[in-house]
mmCIF file of N, CA and C in Angstrom:
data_model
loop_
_atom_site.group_PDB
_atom_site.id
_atom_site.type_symbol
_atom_site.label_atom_id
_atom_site.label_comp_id
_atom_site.label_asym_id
_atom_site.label_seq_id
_atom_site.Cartn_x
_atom_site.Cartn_y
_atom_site.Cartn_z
ATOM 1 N N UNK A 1 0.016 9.397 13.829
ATOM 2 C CA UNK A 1 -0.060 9.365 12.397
ATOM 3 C C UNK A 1 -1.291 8.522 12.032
ATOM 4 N N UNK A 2 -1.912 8.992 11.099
ATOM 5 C CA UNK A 2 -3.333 8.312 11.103
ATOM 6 C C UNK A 2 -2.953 7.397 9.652
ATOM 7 N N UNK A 3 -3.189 6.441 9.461
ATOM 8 C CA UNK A 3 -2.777 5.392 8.309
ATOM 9 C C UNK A 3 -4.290 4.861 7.648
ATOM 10 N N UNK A 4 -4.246 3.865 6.505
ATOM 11 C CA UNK A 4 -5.319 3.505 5.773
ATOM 12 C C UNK A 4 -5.191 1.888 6.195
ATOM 13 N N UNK A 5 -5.213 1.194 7.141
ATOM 14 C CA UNK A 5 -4.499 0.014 7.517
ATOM 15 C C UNK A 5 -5.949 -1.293 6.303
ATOM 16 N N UNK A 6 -5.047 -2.313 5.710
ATOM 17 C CA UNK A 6 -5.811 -3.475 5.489
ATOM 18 C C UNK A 6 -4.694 -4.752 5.357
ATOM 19 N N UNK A 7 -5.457 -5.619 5.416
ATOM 20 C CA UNK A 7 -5.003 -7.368 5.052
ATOM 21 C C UNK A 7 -4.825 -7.353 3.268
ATOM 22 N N UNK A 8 -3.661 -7.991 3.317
ATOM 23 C CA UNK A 8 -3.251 -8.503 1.727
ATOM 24 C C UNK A 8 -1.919 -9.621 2.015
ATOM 25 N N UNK A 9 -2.045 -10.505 1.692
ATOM 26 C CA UNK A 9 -0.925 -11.051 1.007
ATOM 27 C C UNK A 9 -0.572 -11.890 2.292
ATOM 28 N N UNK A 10 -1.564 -11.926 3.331
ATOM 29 C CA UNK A 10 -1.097 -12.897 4.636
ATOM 30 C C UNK A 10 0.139 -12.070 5.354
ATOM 31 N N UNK A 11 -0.456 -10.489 5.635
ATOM 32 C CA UNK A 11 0.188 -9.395 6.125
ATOM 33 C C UNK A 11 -0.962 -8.570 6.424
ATOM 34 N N UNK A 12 -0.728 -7.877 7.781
ATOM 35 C CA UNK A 12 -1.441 -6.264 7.629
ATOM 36 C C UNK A 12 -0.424 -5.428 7.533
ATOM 37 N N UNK A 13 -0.826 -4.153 6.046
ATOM 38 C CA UNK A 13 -0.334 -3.536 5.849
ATOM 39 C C UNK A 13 -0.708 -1.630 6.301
ATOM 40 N N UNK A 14 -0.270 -1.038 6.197
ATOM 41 C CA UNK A 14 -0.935 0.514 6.304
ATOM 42 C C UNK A 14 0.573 1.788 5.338
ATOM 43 N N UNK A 15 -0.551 2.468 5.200
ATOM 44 C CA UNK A 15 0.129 3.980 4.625
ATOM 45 C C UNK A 15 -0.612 5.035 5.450
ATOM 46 N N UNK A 16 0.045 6.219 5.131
ATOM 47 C CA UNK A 16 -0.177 7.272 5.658
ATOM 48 C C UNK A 16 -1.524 7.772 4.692
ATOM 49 N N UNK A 17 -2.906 8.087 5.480
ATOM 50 C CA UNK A 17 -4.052 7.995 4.735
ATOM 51 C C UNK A 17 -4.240 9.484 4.311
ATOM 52 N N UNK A 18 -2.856 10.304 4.094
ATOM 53 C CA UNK A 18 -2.877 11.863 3.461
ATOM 54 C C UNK A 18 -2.669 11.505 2.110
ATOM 55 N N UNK A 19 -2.182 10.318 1.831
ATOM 56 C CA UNK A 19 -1.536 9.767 0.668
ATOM 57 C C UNK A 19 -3.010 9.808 -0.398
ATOM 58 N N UNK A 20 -4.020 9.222 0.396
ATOM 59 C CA UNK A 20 -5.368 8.013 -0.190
ATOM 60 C C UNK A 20 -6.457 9.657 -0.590
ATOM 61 N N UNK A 21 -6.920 9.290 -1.552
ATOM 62 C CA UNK A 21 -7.793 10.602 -2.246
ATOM 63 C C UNK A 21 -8.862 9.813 -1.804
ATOM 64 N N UNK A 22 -9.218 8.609 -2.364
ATOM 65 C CA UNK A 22 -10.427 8.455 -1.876
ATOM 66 C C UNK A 22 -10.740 6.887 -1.641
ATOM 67 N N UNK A 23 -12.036 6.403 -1.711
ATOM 68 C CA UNK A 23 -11.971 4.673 -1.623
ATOM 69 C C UNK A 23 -12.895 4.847 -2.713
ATOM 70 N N UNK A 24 -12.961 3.772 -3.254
ATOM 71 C CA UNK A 24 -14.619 2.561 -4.262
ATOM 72 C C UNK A 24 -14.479 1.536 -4.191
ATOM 73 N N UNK A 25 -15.313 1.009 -4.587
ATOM 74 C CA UNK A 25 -15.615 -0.426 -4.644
ATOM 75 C C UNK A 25 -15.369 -1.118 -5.975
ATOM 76 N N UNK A 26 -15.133 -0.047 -6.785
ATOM 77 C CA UNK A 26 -14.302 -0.421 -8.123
ATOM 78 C C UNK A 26 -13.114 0.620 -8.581
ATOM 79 N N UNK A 27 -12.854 -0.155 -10.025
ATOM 80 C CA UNK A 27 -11.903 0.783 -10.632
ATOM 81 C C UNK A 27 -12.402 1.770 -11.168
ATOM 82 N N UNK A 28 -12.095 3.041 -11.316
ATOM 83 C CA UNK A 28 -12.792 3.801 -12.140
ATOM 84 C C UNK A 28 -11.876 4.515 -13.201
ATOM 85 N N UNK A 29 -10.467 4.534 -12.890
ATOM 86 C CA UNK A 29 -9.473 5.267 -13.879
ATOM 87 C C UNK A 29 -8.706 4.377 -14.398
ATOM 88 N N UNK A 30 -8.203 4.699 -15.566
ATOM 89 C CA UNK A 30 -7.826 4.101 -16.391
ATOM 90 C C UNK A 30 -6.729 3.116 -16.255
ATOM 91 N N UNK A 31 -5.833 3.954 -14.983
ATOM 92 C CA UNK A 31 -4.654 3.295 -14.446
ATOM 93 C C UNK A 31 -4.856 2.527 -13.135
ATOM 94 N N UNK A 32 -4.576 1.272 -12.969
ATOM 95 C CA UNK A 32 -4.841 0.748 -11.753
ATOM 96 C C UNK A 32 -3.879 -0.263 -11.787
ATOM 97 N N UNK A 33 -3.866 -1.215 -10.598
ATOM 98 C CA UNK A 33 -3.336 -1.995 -10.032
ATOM 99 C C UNK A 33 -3.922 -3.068 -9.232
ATOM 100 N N UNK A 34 -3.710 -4.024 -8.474
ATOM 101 C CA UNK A 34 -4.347 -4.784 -7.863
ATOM 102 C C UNK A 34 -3.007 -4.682 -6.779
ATOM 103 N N UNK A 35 -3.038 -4.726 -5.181
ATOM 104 C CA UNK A 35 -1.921 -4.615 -4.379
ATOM 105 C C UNK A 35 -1.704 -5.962 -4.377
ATOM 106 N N UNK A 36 -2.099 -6.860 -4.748
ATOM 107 C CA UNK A 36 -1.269 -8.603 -4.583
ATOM 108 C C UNK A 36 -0.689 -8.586 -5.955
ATOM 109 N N UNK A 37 -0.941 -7.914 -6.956
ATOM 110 C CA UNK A 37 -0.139 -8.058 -7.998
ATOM 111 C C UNK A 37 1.351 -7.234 -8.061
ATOM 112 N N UNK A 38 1.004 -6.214 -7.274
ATOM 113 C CA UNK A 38 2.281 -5.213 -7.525
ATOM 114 C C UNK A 38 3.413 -5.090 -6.083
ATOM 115 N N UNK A 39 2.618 -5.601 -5.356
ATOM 116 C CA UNK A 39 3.416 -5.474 -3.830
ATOM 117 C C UNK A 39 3.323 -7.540 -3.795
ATOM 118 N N UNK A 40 3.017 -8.518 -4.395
ATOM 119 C CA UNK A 40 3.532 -9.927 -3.850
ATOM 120 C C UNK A 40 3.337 -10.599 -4.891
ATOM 121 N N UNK A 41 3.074 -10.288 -5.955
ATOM 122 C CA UNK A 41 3.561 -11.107 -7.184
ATOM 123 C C UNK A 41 2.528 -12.087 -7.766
ATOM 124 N N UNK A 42 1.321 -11.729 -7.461
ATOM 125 C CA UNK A 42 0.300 -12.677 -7.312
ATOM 126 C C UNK A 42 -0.729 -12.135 -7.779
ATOM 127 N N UNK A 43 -1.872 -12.954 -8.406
ATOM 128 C CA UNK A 43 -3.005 -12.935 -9.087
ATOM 129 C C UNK A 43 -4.189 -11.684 -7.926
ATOM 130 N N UNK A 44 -4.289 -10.642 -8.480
ATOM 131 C CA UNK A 44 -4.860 -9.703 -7.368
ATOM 132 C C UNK A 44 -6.730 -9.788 -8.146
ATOM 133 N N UNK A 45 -7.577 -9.781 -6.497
ATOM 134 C CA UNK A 45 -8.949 -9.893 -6.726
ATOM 135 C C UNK A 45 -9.581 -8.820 -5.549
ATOM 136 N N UNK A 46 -9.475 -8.087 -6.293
ATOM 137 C CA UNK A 46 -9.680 -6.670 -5.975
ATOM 138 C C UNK A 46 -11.275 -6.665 -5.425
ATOM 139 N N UNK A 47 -11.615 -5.957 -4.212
ATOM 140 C CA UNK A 47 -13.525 -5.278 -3.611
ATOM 141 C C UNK A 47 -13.054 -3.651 -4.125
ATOM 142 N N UNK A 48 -12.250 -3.525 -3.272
ATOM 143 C CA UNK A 48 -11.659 -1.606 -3.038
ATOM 144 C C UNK A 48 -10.746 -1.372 -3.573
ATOM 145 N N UNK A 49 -11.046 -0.134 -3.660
ATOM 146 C CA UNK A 49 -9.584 0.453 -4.466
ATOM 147 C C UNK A 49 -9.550 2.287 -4.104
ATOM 148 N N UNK A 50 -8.295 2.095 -3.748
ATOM 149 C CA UNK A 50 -7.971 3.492 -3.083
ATOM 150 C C UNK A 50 -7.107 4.232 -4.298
ATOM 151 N N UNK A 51 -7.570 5.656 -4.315
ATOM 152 C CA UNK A 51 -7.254 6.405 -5.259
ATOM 153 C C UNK A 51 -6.253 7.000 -4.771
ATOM 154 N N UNK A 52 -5.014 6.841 -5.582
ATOM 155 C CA UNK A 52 -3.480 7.447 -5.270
ATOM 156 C C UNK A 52 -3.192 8.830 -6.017
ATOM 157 N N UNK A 53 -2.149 9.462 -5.999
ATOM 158 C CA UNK A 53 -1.405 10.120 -6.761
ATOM 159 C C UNK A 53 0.025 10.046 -6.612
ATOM 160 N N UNK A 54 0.785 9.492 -8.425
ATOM 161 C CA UNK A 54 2.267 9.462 -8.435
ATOM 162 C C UNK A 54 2.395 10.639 -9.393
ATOM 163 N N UNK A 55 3.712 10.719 -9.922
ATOM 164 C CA UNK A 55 4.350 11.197 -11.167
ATOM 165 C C UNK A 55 3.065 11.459 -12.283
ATOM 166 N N UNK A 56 2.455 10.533 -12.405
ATOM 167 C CA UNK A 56 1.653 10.637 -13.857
ATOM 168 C C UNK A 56 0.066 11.091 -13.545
ATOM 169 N N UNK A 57 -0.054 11.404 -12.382
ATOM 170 C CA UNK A 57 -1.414 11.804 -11.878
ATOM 171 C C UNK A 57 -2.072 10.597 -11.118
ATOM 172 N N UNK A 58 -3.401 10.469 -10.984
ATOM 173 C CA UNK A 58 -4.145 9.244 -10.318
ATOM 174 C C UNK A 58 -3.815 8.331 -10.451
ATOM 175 N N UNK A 59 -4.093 7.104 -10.192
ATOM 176 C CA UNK A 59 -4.008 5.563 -10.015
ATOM 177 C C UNK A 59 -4.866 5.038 -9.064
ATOM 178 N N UNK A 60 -5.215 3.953 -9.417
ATOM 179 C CA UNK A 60 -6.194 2.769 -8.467
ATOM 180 C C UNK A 60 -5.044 2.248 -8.042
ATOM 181 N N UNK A 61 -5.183 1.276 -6.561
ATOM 182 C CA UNK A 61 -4.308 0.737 -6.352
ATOM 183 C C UNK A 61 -5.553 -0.303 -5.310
ATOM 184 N N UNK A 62 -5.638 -1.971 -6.037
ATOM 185 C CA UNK A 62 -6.821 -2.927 -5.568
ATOM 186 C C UNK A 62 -6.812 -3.538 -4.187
ATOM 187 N N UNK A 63 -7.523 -3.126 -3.538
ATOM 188 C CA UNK A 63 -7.255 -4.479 -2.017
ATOM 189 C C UNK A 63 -8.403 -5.632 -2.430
ATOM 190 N N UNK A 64 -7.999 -6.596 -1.679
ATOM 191 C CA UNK A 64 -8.626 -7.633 -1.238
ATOM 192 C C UNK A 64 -9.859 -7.356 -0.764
ATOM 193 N N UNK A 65 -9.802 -6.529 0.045
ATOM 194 C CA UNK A 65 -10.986 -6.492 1.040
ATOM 195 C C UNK A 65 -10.914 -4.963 1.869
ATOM 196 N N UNK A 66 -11.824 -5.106 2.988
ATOM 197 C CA UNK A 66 -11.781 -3.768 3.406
ATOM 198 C C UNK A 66 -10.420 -3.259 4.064
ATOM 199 N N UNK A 67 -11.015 -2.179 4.032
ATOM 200 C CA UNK A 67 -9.992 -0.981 4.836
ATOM 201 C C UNK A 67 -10.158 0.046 6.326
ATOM 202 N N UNK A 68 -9.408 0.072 6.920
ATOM 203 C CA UNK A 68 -9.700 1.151 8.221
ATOM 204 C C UNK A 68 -8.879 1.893 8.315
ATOM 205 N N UNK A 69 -9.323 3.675 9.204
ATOM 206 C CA UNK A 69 -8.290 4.636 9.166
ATOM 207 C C UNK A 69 -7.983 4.062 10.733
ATOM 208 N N UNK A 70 -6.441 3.992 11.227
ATOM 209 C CA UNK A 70 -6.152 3.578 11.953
ATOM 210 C C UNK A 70 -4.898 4.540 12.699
ATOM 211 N N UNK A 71 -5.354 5.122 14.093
ATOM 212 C CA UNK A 71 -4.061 6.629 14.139
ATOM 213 C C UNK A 71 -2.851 5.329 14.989
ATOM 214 N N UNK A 72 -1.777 5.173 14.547
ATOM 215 C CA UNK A 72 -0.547 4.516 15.146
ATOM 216 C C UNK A 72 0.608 5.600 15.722
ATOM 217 N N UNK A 73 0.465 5.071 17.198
ATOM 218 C CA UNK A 73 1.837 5.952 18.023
ATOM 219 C C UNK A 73 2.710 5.780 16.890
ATOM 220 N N UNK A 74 4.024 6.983 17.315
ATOM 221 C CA UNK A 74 4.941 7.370 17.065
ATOM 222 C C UNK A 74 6.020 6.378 17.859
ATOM 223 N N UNK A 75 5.935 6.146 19.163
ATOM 224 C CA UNK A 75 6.751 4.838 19.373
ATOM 225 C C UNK A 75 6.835 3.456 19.184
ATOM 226 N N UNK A 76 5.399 3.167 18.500
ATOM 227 C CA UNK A 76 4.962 1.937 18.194
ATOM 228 C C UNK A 76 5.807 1.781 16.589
ATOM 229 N N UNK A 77 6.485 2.657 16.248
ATOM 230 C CA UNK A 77 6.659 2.797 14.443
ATOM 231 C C UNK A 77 8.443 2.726 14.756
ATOM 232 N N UNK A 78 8.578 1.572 13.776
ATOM 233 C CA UNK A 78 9.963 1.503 13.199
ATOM 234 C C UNK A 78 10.612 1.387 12.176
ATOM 235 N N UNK A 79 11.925 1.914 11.765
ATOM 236 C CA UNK A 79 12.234 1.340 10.161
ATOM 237 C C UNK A 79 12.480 0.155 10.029
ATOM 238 N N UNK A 80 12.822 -0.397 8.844
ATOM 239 C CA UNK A 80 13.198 -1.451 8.391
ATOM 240 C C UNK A 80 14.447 -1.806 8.903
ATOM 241 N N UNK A 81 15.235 -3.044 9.738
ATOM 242 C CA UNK A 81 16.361 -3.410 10.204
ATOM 243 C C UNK A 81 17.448 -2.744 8.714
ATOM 244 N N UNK A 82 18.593 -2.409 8.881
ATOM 245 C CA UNK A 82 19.365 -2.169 7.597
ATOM 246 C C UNK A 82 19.804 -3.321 6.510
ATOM 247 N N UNK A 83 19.378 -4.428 7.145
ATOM 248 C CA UNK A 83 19.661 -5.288 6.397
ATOM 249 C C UNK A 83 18.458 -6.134 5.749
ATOM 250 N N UNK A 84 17.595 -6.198 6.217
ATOM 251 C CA UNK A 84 16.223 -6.262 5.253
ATOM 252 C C UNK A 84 15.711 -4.602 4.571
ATOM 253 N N UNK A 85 16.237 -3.731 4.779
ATOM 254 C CA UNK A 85 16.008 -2.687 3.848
ATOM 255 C C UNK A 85 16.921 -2.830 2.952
ATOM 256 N N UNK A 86 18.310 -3.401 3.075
ATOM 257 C CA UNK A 86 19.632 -3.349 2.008
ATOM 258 C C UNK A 86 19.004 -4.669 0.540
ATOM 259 N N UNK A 87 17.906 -5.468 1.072
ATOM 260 C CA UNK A 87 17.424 -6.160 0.484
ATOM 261 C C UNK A 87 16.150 -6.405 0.073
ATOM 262 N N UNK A 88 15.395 -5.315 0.147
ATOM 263 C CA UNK A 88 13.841 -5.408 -0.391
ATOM 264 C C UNK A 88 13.693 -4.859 -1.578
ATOM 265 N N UNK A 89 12.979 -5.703 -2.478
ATOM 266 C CA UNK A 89 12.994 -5.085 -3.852
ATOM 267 C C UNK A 89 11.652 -4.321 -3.926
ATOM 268 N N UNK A 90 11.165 -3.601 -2.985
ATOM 269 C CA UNK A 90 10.017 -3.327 -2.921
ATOM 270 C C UNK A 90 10.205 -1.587 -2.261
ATOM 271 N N UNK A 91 10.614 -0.790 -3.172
ATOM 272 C CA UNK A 91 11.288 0.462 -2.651
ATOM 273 C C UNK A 91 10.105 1.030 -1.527
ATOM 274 N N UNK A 92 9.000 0.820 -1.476
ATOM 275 C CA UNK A 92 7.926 1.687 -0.456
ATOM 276 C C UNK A 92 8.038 1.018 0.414
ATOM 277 N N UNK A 93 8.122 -0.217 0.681
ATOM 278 C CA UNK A 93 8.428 -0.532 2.089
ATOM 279 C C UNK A 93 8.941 0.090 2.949
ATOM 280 N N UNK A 94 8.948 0.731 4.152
ATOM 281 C CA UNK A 94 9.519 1.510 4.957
ATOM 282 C C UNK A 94 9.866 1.590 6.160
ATOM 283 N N UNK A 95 9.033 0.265 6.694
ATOM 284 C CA UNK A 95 9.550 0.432 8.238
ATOM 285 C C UNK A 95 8.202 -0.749 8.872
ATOM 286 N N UNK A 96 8.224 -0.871 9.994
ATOM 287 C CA UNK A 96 7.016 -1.567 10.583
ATOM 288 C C UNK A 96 6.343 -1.082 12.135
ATOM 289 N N UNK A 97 5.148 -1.367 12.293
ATOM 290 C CA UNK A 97 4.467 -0.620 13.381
ATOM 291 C C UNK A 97 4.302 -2.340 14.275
ATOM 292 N N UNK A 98 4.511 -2.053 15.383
ATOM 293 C CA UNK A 98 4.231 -3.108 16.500
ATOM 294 C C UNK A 98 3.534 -2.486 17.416
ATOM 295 N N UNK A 99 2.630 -3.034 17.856
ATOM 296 C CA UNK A 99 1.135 -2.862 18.728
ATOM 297 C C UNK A 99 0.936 -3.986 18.962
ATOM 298 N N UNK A 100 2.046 -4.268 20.230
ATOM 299 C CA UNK A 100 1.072 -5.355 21.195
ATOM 300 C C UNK A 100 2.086 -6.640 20.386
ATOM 301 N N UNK A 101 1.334 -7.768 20.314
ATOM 302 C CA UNK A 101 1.950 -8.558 19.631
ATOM 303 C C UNK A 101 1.565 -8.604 18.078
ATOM 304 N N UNK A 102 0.926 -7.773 17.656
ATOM 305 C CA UNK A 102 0.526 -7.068 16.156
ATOM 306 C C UNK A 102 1.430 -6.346 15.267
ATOM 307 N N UNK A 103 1.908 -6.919 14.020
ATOM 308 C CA UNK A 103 3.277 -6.345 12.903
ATOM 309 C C UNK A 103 2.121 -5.770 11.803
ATOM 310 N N UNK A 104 2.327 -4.359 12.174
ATOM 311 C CA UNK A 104 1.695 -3.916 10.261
ATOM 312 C C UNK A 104 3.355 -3.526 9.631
ATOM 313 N N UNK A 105 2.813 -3.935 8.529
ATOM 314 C CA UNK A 105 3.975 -3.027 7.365
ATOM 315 C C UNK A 105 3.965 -2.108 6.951
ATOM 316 N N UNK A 106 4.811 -0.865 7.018
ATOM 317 C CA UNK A 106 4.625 0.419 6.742
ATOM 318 C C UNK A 106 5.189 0.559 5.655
ATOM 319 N N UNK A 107 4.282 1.117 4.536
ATOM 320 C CA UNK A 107 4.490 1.904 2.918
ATOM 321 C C UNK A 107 4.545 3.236 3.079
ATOM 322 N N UNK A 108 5.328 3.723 2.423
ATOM 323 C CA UNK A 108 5.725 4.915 2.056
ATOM 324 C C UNK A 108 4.969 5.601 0.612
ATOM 325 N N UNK A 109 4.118 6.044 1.055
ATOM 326 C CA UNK A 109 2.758 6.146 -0.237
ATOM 327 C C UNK A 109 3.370 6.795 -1.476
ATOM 328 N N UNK A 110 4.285 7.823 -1.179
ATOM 329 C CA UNK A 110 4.864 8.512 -1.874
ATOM 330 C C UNK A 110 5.696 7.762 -3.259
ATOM 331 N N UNK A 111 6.211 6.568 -2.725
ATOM 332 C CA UNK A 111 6.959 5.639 -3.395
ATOM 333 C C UNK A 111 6.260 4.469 -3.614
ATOM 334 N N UNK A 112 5.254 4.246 -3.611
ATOM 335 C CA UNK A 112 4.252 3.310 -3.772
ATOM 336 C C UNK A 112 3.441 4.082 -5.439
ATOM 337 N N UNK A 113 4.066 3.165 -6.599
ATOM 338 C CA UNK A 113 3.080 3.402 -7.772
ATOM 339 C C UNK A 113 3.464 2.367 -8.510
ATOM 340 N N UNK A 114 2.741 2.510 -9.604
ATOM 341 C CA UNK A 114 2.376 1.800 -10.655
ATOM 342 C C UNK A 114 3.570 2.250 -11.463
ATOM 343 N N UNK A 115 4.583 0.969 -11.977
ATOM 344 C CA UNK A 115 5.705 0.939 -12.976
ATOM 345 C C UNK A 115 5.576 2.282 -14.193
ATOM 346 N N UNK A 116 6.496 2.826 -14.869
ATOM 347 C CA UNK A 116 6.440 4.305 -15.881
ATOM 348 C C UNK A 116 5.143 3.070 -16.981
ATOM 349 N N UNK A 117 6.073 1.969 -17.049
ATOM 350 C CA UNK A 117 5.542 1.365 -18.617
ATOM 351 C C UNK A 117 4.599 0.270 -18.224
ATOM 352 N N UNK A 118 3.873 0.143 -16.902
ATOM 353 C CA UNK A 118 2.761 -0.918 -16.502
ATOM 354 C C UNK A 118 1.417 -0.693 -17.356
ATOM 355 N N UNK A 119 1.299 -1.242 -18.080
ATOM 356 C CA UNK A 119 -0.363 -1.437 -18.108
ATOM 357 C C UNK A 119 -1.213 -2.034 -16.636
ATOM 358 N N UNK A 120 -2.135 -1.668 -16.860
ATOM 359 C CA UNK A 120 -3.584 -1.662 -15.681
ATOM 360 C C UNK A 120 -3.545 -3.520 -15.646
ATOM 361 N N UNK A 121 -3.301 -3.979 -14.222
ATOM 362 C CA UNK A 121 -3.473 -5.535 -13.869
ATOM 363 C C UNK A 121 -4.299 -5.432 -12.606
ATOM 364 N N UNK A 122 -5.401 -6.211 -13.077
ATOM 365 C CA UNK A 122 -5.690 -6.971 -11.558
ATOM 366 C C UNK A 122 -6.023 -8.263 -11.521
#
């Protein structure tokens, strides 16, 4: 599975990079996000921004910093224990990839957007 893997939030994270339309170095649509604001609750200072699609069409969604396409085995990938999934308020969370002594967090791109009634934060 080939993913969009980057650093945020004192985590590496990744999605599935069928999800990602495209990259910039800014925002360009109207709807965006910053990923430390919407995935950890925190003041987001966005370089890149990967172009999504939810429910309402496009969205920015901000990293920190750069990004890599990264292909992760199929045995290296797990879900979430049932009991930290019975408790994440973070519905895209989905599971985690281990490589080595290396934890990315796996998002579920699909379920990864911007609130119905969010205005644009970064």
């Amino acid at each position: 599975m080939t993913c969009v893997r980057f650093n945020a939030c004192g985590h590496q994270w990744a999605l599935e990079a069928h999800h990602v339309r495209r990259i910039d170095s800014a925002a360009t649509l109207a709807r965006y996000v910053s990923f430390e604001t919407l995935m950890c609750r925190g003041p987001g200072h966005s370089s890149r921004w990967l172009t999504l699609i939810d429910r309402q069409g496009p969205w920015q969604l901000g990293l920190p910093g750069d990004s890599e396409l990264v292909p992760l085995q199929a045995a290296d990938l797990h879900p979430l224990p049932p009991l930290l999934a019975a408790r994440t308020s973070y519905p895209a969370l989905c599971g985690v990839a281990l490589e080595g002594a290396s934890m990315t967090l796996l998002l579920e791109g699909g379920r990864l957007g911007l609130p119905v009634d969010s205005d644009s934060v970064d």
